[in-house]
PDB file of C-alpha atoms in Angstrom:
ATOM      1  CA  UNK A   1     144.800 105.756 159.872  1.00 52.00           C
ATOM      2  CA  UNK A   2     144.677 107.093 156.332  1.00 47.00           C
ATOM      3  CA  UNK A   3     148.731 106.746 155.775  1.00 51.00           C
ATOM      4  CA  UNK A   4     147.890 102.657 156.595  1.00 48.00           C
ATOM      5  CA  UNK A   5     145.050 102.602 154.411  1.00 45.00           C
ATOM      6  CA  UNK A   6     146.901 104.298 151.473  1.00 45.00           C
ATOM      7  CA  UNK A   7     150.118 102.004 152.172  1.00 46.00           C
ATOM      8  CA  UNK A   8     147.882  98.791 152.132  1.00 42.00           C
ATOM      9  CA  UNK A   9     146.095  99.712 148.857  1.00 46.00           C
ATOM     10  CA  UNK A  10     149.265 100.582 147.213  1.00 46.00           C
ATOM     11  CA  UNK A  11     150.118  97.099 148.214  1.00 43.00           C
ATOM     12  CA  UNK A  12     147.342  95.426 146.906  1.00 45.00           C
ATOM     13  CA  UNK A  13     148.022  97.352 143.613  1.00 43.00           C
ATOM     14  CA  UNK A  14     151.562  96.413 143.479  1.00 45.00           C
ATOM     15  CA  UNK A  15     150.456  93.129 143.947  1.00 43.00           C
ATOM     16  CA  UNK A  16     147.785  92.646 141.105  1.00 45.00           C
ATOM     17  CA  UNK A  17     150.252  93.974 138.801  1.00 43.00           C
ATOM     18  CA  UNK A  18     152.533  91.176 139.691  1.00 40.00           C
ATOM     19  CA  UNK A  19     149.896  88.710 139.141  1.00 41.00           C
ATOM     20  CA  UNK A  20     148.850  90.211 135.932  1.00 40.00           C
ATOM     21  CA  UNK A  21     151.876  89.947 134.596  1.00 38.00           C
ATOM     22  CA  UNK A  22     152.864  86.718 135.723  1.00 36.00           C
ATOM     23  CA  UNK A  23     149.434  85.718 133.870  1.00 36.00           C
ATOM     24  CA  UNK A  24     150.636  87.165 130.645  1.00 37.00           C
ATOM     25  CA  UNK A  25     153.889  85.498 130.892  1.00 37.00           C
ATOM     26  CA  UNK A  26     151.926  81.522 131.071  1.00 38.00           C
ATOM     27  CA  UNK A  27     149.805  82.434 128.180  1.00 38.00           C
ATOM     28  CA  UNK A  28     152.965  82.851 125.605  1.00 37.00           C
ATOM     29  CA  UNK A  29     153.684  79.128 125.212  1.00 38.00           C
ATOM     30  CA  UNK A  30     154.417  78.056 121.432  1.00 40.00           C
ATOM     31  CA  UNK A  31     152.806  74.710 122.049  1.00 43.00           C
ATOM     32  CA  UNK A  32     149.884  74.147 120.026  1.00 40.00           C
ATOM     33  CA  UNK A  33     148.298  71.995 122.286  1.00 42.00           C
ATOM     34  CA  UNK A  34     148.189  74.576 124.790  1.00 42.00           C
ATOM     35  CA  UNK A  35     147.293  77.605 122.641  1.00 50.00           C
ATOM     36  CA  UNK A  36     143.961  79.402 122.598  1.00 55.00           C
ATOM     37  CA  UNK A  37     142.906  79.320 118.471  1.00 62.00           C
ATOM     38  CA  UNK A  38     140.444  82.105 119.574  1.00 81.00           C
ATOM     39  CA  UNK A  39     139.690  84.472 122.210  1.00 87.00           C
ATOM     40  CA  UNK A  40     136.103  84.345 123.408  1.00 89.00           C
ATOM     41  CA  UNK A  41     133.335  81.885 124.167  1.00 92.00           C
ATOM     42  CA  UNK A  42     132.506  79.411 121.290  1.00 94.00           C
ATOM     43  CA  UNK A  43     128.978  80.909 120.933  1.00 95.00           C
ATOM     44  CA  UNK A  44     130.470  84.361 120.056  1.00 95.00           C
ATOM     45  CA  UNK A  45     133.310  82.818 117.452  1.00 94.00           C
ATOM     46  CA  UNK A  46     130.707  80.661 115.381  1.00 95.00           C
ATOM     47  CA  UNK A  47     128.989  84.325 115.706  1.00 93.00           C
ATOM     48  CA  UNK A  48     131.685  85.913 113.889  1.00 94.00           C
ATOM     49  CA  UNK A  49     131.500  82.807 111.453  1.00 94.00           C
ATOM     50  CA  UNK A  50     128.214  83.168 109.985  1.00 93.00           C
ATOM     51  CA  UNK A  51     128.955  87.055 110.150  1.00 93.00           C
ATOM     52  CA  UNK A  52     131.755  85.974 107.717  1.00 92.00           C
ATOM     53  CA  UNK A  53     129.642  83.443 105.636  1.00 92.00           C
ATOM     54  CA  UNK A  54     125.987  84.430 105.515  1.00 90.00           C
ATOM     55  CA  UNK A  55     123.238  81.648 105.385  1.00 87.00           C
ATOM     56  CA  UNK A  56     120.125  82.148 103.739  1.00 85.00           C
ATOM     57  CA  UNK A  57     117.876  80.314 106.308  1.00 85.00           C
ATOM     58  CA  UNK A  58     116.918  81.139 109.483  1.00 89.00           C
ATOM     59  CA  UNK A  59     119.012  79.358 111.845  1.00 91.00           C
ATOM     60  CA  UNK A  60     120.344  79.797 115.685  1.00 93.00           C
ATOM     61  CA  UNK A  61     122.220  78.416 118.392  1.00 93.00           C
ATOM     62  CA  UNK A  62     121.315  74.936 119.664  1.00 90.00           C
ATOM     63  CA  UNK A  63     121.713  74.579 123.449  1.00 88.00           C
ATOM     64  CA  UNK A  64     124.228  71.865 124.212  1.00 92.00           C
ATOM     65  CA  UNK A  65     124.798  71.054 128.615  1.00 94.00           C
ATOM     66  CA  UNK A  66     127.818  70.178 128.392  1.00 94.00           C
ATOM     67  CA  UNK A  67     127.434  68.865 132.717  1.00 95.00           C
ATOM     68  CA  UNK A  68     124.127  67.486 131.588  1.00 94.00           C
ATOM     69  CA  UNK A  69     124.843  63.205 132.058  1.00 93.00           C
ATOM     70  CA  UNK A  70     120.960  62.551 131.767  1.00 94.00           C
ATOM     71  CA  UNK A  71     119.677  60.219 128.632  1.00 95.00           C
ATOM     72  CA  UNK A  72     118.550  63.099 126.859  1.00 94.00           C
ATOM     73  CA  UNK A  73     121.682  65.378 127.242  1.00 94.00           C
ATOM     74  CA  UNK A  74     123.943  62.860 126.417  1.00 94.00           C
ATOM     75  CA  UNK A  75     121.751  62.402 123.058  1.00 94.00           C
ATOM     76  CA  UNK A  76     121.909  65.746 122.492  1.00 93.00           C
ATOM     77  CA  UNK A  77     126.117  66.057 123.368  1.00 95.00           C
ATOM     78  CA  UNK A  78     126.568  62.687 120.564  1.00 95.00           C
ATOM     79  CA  UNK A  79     124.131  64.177 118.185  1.00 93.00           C
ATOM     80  CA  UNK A  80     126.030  67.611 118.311  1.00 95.00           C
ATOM     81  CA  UNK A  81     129.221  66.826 118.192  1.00 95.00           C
ATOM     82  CA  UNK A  82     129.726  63.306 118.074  1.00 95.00           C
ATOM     83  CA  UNK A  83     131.226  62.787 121.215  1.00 95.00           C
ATOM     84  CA  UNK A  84     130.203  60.118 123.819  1.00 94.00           C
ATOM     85  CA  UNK A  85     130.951  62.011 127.157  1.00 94.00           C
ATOM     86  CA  UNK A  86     132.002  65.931 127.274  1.00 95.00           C
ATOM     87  CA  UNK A  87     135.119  64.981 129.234  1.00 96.00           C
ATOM     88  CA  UNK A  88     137.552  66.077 126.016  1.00 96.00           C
ATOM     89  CA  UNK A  89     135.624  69.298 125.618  1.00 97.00           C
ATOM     90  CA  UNK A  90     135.396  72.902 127.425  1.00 96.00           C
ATOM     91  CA  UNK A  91     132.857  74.850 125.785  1.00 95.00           C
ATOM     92  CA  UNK A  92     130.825  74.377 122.510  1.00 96.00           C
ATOM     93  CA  UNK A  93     128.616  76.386 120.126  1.00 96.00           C
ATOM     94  CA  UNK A  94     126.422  74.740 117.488  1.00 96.00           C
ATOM     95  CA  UNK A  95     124.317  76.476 114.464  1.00 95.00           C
ATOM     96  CA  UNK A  96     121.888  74.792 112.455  1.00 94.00           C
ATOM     97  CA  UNK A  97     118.640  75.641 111.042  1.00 91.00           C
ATOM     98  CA  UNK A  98     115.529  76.859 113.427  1.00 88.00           C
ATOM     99  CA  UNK A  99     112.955  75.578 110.760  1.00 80.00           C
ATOM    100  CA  UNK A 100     112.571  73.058 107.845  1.00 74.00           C
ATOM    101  CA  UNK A 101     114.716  69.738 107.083  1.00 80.00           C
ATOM    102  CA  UNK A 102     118.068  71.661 105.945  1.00 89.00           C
ATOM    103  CA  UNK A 103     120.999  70.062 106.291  1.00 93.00           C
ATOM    104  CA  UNK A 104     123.665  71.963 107.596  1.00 94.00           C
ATOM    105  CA  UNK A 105     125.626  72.040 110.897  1.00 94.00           C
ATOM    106  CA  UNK A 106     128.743  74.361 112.122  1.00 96.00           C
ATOM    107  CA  UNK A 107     129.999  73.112 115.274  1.00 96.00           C
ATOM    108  CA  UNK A 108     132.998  74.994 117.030  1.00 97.00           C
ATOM    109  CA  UNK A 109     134.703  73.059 120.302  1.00 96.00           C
ATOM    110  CA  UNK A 110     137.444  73.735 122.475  1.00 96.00           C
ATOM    111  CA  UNK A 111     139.107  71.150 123.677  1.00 96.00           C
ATOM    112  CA  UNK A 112     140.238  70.191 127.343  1.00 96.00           C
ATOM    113  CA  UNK A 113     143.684  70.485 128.208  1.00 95.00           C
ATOM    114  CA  UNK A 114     145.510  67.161 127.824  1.00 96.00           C
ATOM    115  CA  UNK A 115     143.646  66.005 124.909  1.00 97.00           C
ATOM    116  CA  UNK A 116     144.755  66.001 121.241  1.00 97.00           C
ATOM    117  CA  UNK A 117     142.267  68.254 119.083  1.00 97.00           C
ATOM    118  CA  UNK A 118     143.133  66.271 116.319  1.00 97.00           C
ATOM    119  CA  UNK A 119     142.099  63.167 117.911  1.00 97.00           C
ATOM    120  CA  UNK A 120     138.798  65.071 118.836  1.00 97.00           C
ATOM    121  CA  UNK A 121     138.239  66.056 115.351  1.00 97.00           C
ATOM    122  CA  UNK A 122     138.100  62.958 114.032  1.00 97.00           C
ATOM    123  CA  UNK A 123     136.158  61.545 116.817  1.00 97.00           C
ATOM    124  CA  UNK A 124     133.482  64.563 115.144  1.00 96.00           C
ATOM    125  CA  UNK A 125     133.912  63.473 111.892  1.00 96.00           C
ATOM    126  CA  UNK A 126     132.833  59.971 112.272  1.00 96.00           C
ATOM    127  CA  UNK A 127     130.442  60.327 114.363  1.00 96.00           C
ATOM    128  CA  UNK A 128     128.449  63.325 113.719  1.00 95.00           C
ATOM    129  CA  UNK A 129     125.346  61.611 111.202  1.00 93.00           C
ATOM    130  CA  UNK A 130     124.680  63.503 108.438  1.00 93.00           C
ATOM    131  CA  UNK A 131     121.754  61.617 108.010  1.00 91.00           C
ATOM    132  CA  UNK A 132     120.550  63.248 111.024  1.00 89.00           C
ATOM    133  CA  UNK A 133     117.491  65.149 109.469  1.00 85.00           C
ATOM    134  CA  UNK A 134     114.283  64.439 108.361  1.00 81.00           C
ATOM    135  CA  UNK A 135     114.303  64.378 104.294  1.00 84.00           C
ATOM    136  CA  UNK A 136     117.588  65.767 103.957  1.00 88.00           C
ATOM    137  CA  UNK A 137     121.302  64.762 104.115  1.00 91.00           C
ATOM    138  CA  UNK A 138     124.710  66.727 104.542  1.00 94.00           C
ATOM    139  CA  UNK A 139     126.864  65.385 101.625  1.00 94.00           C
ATOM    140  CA  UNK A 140     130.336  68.005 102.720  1.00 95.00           C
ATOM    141  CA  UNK A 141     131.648  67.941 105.581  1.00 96.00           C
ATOM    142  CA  UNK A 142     134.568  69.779 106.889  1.00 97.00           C
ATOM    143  CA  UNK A 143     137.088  69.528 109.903  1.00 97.00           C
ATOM    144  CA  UNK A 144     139.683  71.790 110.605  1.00 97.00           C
ATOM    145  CA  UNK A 145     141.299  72.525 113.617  1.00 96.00           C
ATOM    146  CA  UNK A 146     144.187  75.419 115.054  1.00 95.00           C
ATOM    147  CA  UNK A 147     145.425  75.252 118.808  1.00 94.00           C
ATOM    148  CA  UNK A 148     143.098  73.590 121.126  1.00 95.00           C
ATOM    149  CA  UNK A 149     139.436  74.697 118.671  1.00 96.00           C
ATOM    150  CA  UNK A 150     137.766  72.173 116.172  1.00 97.00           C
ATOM    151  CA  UNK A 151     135.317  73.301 113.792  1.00 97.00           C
ATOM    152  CA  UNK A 152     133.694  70.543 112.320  1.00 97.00           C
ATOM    153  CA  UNK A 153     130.847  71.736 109.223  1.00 97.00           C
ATOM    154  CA  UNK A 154     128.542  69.711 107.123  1.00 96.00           C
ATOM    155  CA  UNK A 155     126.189  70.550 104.506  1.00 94.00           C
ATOM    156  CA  UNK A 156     123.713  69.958 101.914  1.00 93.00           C
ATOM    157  CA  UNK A 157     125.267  71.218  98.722  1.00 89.00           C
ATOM    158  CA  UNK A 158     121.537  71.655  97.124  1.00 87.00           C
ATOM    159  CA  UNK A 159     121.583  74.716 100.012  1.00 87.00           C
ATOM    160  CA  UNK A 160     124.293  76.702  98.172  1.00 84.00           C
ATOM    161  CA  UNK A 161     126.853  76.194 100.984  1.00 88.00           C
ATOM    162  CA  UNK A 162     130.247  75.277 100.499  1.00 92.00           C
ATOM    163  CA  UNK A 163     131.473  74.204 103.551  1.00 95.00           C
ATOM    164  CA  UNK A 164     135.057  74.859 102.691  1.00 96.00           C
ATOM    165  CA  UNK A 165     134.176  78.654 102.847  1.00 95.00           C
ATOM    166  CA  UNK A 166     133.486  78.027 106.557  1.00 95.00           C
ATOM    167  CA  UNK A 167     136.785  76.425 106.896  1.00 96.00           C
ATOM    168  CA  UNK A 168     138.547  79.762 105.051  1.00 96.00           C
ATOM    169  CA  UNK A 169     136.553  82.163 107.473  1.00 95.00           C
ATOM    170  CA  UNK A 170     137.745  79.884 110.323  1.00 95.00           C
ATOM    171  CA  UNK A 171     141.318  80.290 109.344  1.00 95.00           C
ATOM    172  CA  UNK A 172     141.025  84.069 109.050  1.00 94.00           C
ATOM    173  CA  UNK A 173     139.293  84.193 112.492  1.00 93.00           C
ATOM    174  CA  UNK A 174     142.684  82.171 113.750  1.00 93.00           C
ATOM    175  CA  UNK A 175     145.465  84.648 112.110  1.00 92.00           C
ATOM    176  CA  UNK A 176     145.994  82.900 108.453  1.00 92.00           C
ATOM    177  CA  UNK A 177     146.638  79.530 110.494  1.00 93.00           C
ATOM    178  CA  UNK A 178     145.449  76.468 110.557  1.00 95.00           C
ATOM    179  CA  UNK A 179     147.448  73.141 112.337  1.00 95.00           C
ATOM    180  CA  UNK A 180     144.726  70.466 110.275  1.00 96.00           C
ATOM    181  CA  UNK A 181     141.910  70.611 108.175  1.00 96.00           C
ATOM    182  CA  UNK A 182     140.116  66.525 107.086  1.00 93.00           C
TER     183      UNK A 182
END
């Protein structure tokens, strides 16, 4: 009994390897469209971001349902990141302000497979309103985008951000690289 026991977990071994590595094989394609720009969740890379860039408010993660269709969610999705239905998207992460009318939003998407992140990104940029606070207005924005991850930035410059520093610590966090910036 133990000599089938040991053969059928050396064969279930044998076999993840083989899976493993076929795994790690898929995942070396040279098209950008199919690339990862970044390893981890969006939440953890606009994280690293503001690690990288420091803000001097107090500011946090907004929650954005990406499967929520109701009035309100769908507000929320357009609002976010401009987008009318989450069907070109993955996974999102948005920081802005907890308190006060600042204007400033960093919002980091990955897009779905089969859709151009360049297409997305622009999509972002004319739609996101940087009108969209009470007393104050974003008057920089930034897009830039590497593989299948958009980061799309805005600002109020009387807040001492530049939102092209966002943009630099975004192309560090993706190796050097970026395939578009607007």
């Amino acid at each position: 009994m133990k000599k089938q026991i040991t053969i059928l977990m050396a064969l279930a071994l044998a076999l993840s390897m083989t899976a493993c590595r076929r795994k790690a094989n898929t995942n070396t394609t040279t098209d950008t469209n199919q690339q990862t720009a970044l390893t981890g969740t969006m939440e953890e890379n606009v994280n690293k971001l503001i690690q990288a860039e420091p803000v001097e408010f107090m500011g946090g993660m907004l929650p954005v349902d990406l499967k929520d269709t109701s009035e309100e969610g769908l507000w929320q999705l357009k609002s976010t990141t401009g987008l009318d239905s989450a069907e070109k998207i993955t996974d999102v992460a948005v920081y802005e302000p907890m308190t006060g009318s600042q204007a400033f939003s960093l919002v980091l998407v990955r897009v779905a497979e089969g859709n151009d992140p360049k297409d997305v990104a622009q999509q972002m940029k004319e739609n996101i309103d940087p009108n969209k606070w009470i007393c104050a207005r974003a008057d920089q924005v930034s897009v830039a985008g590497y593989g299948d991850t958009v980061l799309f930035v805005m600002a109020d410059s009387n807040l001492d951000v530049e939102t092209e520093d966002y943009v630099e610590a975004f192309k560090t966090l993706c190796g050097g690289k970026l395939d578009f910036t607007m």
